[in-house]
PDB file of C-alpha atoms in Angstrom:
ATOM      1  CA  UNK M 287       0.000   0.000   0.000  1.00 48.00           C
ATOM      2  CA  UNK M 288       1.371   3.607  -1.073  1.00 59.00           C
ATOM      3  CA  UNK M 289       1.448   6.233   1.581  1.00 76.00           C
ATOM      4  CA  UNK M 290      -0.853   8.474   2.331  1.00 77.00           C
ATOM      5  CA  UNK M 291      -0.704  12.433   1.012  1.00 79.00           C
ATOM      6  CA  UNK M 292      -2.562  13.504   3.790  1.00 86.00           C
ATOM      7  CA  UNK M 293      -1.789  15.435   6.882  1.00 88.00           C
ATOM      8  CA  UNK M 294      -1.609  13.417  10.284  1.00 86.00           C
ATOM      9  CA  UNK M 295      -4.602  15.829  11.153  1.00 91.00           C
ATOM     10  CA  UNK M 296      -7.032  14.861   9.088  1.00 90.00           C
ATOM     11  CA  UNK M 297     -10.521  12.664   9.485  1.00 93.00           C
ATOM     12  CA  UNK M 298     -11.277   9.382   9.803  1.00 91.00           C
ATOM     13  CA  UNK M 299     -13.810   9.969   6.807  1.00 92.00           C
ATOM     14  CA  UNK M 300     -10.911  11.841   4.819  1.00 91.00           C
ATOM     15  CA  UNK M 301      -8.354   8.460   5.487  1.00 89.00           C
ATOM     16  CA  UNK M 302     -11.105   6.222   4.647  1.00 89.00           C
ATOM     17  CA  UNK M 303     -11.574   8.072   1.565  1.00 89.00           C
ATOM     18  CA  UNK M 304      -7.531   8.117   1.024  1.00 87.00           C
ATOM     19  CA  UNK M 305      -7.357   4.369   1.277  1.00 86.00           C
ATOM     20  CA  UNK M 306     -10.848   3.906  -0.883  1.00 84.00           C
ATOM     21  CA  UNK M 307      -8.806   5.745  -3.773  1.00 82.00           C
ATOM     22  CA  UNK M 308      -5.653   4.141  -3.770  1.00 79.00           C
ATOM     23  CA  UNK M 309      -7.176   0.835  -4.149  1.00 76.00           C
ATOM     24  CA  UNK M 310      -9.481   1.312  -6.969  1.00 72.00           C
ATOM     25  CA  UNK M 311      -7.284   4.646  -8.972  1.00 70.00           C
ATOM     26  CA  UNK M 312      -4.049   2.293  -9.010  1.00 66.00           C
ATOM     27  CA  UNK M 313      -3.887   0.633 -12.648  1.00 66.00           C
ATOM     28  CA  UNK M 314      -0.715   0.936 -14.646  1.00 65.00           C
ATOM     29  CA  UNK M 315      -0.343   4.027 -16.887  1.00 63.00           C
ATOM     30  CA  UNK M 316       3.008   2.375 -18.725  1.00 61.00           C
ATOM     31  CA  UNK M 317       0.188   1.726 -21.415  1.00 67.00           C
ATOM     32  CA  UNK M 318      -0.071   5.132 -22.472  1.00 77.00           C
ATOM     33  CA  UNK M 319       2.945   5.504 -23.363  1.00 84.00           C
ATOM     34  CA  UNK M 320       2.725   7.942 -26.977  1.00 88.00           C
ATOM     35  CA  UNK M 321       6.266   7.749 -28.120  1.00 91.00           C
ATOM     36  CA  UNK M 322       6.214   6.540 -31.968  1.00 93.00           C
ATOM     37  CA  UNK M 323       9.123   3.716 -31.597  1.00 92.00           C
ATOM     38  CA  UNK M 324       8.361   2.274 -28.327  1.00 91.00           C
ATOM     39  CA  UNK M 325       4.686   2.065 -27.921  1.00 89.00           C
ATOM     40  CA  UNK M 326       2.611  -0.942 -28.632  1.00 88.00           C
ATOM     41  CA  UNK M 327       1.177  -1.164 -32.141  1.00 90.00           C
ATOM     42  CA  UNK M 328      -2.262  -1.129 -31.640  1.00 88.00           C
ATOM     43  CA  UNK M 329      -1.824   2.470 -30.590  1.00 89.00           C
ATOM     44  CA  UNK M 330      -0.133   3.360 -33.732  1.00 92.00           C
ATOM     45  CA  UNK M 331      -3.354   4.045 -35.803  1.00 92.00           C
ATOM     46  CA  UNK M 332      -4.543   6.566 -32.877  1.00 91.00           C
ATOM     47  CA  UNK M 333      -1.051   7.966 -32.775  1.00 93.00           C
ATOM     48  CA  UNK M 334      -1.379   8.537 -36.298  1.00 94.00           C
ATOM     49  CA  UNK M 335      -4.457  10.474 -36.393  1.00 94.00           C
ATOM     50  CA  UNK M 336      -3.200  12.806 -33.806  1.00 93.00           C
ATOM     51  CA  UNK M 337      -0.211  13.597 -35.725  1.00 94.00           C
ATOM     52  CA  UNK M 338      -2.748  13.589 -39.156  1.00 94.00           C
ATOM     53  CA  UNK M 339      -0.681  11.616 -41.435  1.00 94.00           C
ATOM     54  CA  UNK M 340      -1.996   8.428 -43.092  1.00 93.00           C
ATOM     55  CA  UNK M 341      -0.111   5.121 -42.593  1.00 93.00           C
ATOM     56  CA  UNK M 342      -2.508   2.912 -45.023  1.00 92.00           C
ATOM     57  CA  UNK M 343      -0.719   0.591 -47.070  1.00 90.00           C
ATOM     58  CA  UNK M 344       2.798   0.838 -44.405  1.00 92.00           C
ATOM     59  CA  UNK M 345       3.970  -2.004 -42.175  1.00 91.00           C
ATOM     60  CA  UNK M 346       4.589  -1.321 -38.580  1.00 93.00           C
ATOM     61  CA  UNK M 347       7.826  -0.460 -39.049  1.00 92.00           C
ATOM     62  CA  UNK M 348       7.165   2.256 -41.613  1.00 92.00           C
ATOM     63  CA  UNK M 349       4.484   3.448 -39.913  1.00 95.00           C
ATOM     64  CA  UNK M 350       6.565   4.140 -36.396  1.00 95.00           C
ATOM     65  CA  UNK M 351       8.990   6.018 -38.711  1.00 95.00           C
ATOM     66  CA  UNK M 352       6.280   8.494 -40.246  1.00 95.00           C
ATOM     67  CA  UNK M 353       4.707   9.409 -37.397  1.00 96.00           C
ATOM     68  CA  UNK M 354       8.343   9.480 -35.676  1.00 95.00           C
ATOM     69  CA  UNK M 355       8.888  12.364 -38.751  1.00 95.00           C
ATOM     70  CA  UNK M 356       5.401  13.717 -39.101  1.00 95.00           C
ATOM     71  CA  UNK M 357       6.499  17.029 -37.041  1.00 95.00           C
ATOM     72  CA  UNK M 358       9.285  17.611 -39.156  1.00 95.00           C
ATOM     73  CA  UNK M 359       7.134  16.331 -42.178  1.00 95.00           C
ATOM     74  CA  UNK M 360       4.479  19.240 -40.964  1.00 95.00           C
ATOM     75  CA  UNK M 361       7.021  21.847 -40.201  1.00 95.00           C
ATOM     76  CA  UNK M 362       8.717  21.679 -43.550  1.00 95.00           C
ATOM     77  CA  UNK M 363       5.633  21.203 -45.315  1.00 94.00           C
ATOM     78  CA  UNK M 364       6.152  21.995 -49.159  1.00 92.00           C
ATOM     79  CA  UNK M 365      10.137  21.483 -49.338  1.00 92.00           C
ATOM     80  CA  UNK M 366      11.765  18.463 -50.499  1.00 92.00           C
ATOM     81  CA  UNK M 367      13.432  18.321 -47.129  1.00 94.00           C
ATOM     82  CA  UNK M 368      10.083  17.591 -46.593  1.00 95.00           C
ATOM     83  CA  UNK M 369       9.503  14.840 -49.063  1.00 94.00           C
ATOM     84  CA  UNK M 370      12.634  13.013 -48.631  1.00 94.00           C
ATOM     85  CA  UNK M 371      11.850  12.720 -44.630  1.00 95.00           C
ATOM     86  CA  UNK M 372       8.115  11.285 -45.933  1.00 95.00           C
ATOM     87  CA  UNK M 373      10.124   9.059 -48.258  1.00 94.00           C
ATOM     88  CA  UNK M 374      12.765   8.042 -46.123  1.00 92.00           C
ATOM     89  CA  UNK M 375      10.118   6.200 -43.915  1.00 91.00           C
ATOM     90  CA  UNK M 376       9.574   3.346 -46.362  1.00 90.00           C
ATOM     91  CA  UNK M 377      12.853   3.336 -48.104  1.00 90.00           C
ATOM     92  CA  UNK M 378      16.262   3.007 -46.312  1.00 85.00           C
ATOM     93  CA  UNK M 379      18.141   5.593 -48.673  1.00 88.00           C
ATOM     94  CA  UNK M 380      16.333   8.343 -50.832  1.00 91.00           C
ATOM     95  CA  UNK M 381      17.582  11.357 -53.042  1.00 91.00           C
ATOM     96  CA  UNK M 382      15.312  13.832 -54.563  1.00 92.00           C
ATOM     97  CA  UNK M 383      15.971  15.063 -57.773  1.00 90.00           C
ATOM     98  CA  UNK M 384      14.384  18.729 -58.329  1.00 85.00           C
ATOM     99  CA  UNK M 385      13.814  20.541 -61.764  1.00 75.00           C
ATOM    100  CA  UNK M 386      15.248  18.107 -64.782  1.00 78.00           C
ATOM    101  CA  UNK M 387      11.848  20.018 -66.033  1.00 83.00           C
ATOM    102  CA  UNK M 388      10.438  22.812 -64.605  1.00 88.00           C
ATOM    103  CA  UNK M 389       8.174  21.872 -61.049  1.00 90.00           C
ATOM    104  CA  UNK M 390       9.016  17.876 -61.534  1.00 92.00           C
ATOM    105  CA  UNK M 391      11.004  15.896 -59.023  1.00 92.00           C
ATOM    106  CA  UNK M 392      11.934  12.790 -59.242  1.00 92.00           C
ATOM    107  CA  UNK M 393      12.637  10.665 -56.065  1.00 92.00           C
ATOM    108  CA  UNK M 394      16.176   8.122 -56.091  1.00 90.00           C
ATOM    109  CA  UNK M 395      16.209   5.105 -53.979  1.00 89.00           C
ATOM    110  CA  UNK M 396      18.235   2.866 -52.974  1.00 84.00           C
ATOM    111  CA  UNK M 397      17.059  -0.601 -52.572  1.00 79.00           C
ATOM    112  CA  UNK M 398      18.490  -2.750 -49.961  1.00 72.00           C
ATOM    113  CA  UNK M 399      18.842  -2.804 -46.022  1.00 64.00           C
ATOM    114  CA  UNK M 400      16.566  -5.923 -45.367  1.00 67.00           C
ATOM    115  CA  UNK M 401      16.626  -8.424 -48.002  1.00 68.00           C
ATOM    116  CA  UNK M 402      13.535  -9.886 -46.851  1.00 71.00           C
ATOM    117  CA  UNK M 403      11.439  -6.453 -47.377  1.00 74.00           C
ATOM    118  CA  UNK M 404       9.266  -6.495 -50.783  1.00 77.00           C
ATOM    119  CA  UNK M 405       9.068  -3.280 -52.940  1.00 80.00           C
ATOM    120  CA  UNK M 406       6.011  -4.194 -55.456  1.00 82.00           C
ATOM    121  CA  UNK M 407       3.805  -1.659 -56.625  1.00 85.00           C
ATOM    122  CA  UNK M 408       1.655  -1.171 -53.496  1.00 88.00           C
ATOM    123  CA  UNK M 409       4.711  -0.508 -51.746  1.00 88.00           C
ATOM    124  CA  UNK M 410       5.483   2.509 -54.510  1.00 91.00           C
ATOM    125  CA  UNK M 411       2.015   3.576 -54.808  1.00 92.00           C
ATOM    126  CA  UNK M 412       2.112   4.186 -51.198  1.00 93.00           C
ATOM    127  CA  UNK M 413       5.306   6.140 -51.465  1.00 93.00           C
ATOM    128  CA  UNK M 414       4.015   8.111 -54.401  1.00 94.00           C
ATOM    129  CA  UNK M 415       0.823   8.971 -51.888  1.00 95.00           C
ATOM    130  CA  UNK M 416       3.594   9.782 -48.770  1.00 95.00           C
ATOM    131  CA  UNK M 417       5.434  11.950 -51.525  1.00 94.00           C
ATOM    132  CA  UNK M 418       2.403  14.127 -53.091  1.00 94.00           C
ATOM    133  CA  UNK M 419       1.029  14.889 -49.343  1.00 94.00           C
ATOM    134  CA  UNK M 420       4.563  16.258 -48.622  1.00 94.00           C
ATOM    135  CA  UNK M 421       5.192  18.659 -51.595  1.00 94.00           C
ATOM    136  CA  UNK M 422       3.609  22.036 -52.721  1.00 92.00           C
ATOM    137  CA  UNK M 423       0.880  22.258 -54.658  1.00 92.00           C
ATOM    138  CA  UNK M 424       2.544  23.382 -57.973  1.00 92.00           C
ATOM    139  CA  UNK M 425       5.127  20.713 -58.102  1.00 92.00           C
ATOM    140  CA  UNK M 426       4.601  17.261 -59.634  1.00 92.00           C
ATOM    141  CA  UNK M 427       6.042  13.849 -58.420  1.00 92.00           C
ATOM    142  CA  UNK M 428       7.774  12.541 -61.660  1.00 90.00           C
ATOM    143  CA  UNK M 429       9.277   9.347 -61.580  1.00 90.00           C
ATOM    144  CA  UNK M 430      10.700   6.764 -58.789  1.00 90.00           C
ATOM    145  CA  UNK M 431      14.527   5.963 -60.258  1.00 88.00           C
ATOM    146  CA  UNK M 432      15.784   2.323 -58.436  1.00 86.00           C
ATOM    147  CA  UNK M 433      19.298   1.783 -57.532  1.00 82.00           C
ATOM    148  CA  UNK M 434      20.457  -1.338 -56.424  1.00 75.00           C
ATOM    149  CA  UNK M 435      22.975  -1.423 -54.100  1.00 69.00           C
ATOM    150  CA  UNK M 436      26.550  -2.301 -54.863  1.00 63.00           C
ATOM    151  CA  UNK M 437      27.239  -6.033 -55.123  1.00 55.00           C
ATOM    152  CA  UNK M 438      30.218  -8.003 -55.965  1.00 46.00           C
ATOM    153  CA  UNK M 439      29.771 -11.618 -57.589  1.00 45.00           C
ATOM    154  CA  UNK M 440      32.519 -14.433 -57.985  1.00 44.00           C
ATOM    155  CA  UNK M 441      32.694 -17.561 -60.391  1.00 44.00           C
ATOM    156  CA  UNK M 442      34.087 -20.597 -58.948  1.00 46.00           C
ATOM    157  CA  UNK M 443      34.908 -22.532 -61.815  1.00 44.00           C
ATOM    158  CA  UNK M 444      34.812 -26.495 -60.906  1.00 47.00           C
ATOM    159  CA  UNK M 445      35.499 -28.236 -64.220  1.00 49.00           C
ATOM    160  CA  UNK M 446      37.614 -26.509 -66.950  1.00 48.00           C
ATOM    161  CA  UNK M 447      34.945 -28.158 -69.818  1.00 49.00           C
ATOM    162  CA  UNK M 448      31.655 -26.964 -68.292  1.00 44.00           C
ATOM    163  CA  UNK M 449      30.682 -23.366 -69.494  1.00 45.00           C
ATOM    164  CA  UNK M 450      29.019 -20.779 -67.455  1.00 44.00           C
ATOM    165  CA  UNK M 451      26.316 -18.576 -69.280  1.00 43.00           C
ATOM    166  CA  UNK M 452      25.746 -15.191 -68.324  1.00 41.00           C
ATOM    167  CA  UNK M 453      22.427 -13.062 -68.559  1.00 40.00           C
ATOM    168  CA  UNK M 454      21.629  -9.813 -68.078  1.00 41.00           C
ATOM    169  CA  UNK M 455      18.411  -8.308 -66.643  1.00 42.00           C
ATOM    170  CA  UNK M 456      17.547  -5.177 -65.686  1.00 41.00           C
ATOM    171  CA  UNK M 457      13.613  -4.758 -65.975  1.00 41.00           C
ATOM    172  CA  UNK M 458      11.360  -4.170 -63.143  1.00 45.00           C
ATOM    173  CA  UNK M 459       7.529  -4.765 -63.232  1.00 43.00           C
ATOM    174  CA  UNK M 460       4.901  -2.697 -61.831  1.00 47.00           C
ATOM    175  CA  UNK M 461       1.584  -1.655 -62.854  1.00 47.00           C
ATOM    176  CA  UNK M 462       0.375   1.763 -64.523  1.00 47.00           C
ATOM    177  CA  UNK M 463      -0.012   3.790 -62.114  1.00 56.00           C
ATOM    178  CA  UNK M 464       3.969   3.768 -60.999  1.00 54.00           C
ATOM    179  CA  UNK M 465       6.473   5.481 -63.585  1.00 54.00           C
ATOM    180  CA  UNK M 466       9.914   3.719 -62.715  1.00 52.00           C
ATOM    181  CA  UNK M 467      13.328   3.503 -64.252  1.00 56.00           C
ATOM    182  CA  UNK M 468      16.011   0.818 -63.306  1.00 52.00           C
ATOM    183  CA  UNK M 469      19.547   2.040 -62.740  1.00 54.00           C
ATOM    184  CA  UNK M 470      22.219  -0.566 -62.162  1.00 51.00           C
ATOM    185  CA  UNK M 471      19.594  -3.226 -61.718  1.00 46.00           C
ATOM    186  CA  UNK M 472      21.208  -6.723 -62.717  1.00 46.00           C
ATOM    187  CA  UNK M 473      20.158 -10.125 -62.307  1.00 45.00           C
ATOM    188  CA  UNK M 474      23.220 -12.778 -62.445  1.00 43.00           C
ATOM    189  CA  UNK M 475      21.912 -15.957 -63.632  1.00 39.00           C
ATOM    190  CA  UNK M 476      24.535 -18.734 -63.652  1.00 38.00           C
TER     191      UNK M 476
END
């Protein structure tokens, strides 16, 4: 039992009261905890409306990381600081690219980080959504541009007869709604 607040003065009727209180108003409050990153995730969708950003379509993970960045989303409203913090929540590494034509930007990522995270074309048409709620009204989002990361390949050659036939592909599939151009994108088939 917690101590008492009160004064060594007071009533019965004002100790039985005390003791009434701290029995029934003593329930843990380490489930209202409102930090982004460390809360649990059924609070996320509450957390999100708060903050007024929209985490359809994101895992948890994503979602944690927007609303982490949704005051510095809000504050720079308009910017591509802006975007690329809106951006950076579902990919690990993005660039934006601002005025190849007047108004357009283009957003560069970098695929990688966890190889066991799919990009398909939800996953862009949800960054494409992130993207246009972050700019100004007079730009347009152009084009996602995909990098791969850097990877380095070796042939172990086991018999000097066999032959080893190499393949090149660097297409990417996604539906109409995405415009997306590979850079450095290549499949090794051996």
């Amino acid at each position: 039992m917690t101590q008492s607040l009160l004064p060594s003065n007071s009533s019965e009727l004002e100790q039985c009261l005390d003791q009434l209180a701290a029995q029934r108003l003593s329930f843990d409050l380490s489930l209202a905890d409102t930090n982004p990153l460390t809360c649990v995730a059924e609070s996320l969708p509450i957390l999100a409306a708060s903050w007024k950003v929209d985490v359809r379509g994101l895992n948890e993970r994503e979602s944690r990381e927007l609303i982490a960045n949704a005051w510095e989303i809000h504050r720079y409203k308009g910017t591509a600081h802006a975007v690329k913090k809106a951006l950076s929540s579902v990919f690990s590494k993005v660039q934006i690219q601002e005025f190849k034509t007047p108004y357009v930007f283009d957003a560069v990522v970098t695929l990688g980080g966890d190889p066991n995270q799919v990009f398909d074309d939800e996953k862009f048409a949800t960054a494409k959504r992130l993207a246009n709620e972050a700019k100004n009204l007079r730009s347009r989002f152009g084009e996602f541009v995909i990098a791969l990361p850097e990877a380095q390949a070796s042939v172990i050659k086991t018999d000097a007869a066999s032959t080893n036939s190499m393949s090149l592909s660097s297409s990417l599939s996604l539906n109409a709604n995405c415009t997306v151009k590979c850079k450095g994108a290549i499949q090794w088939t051996l």
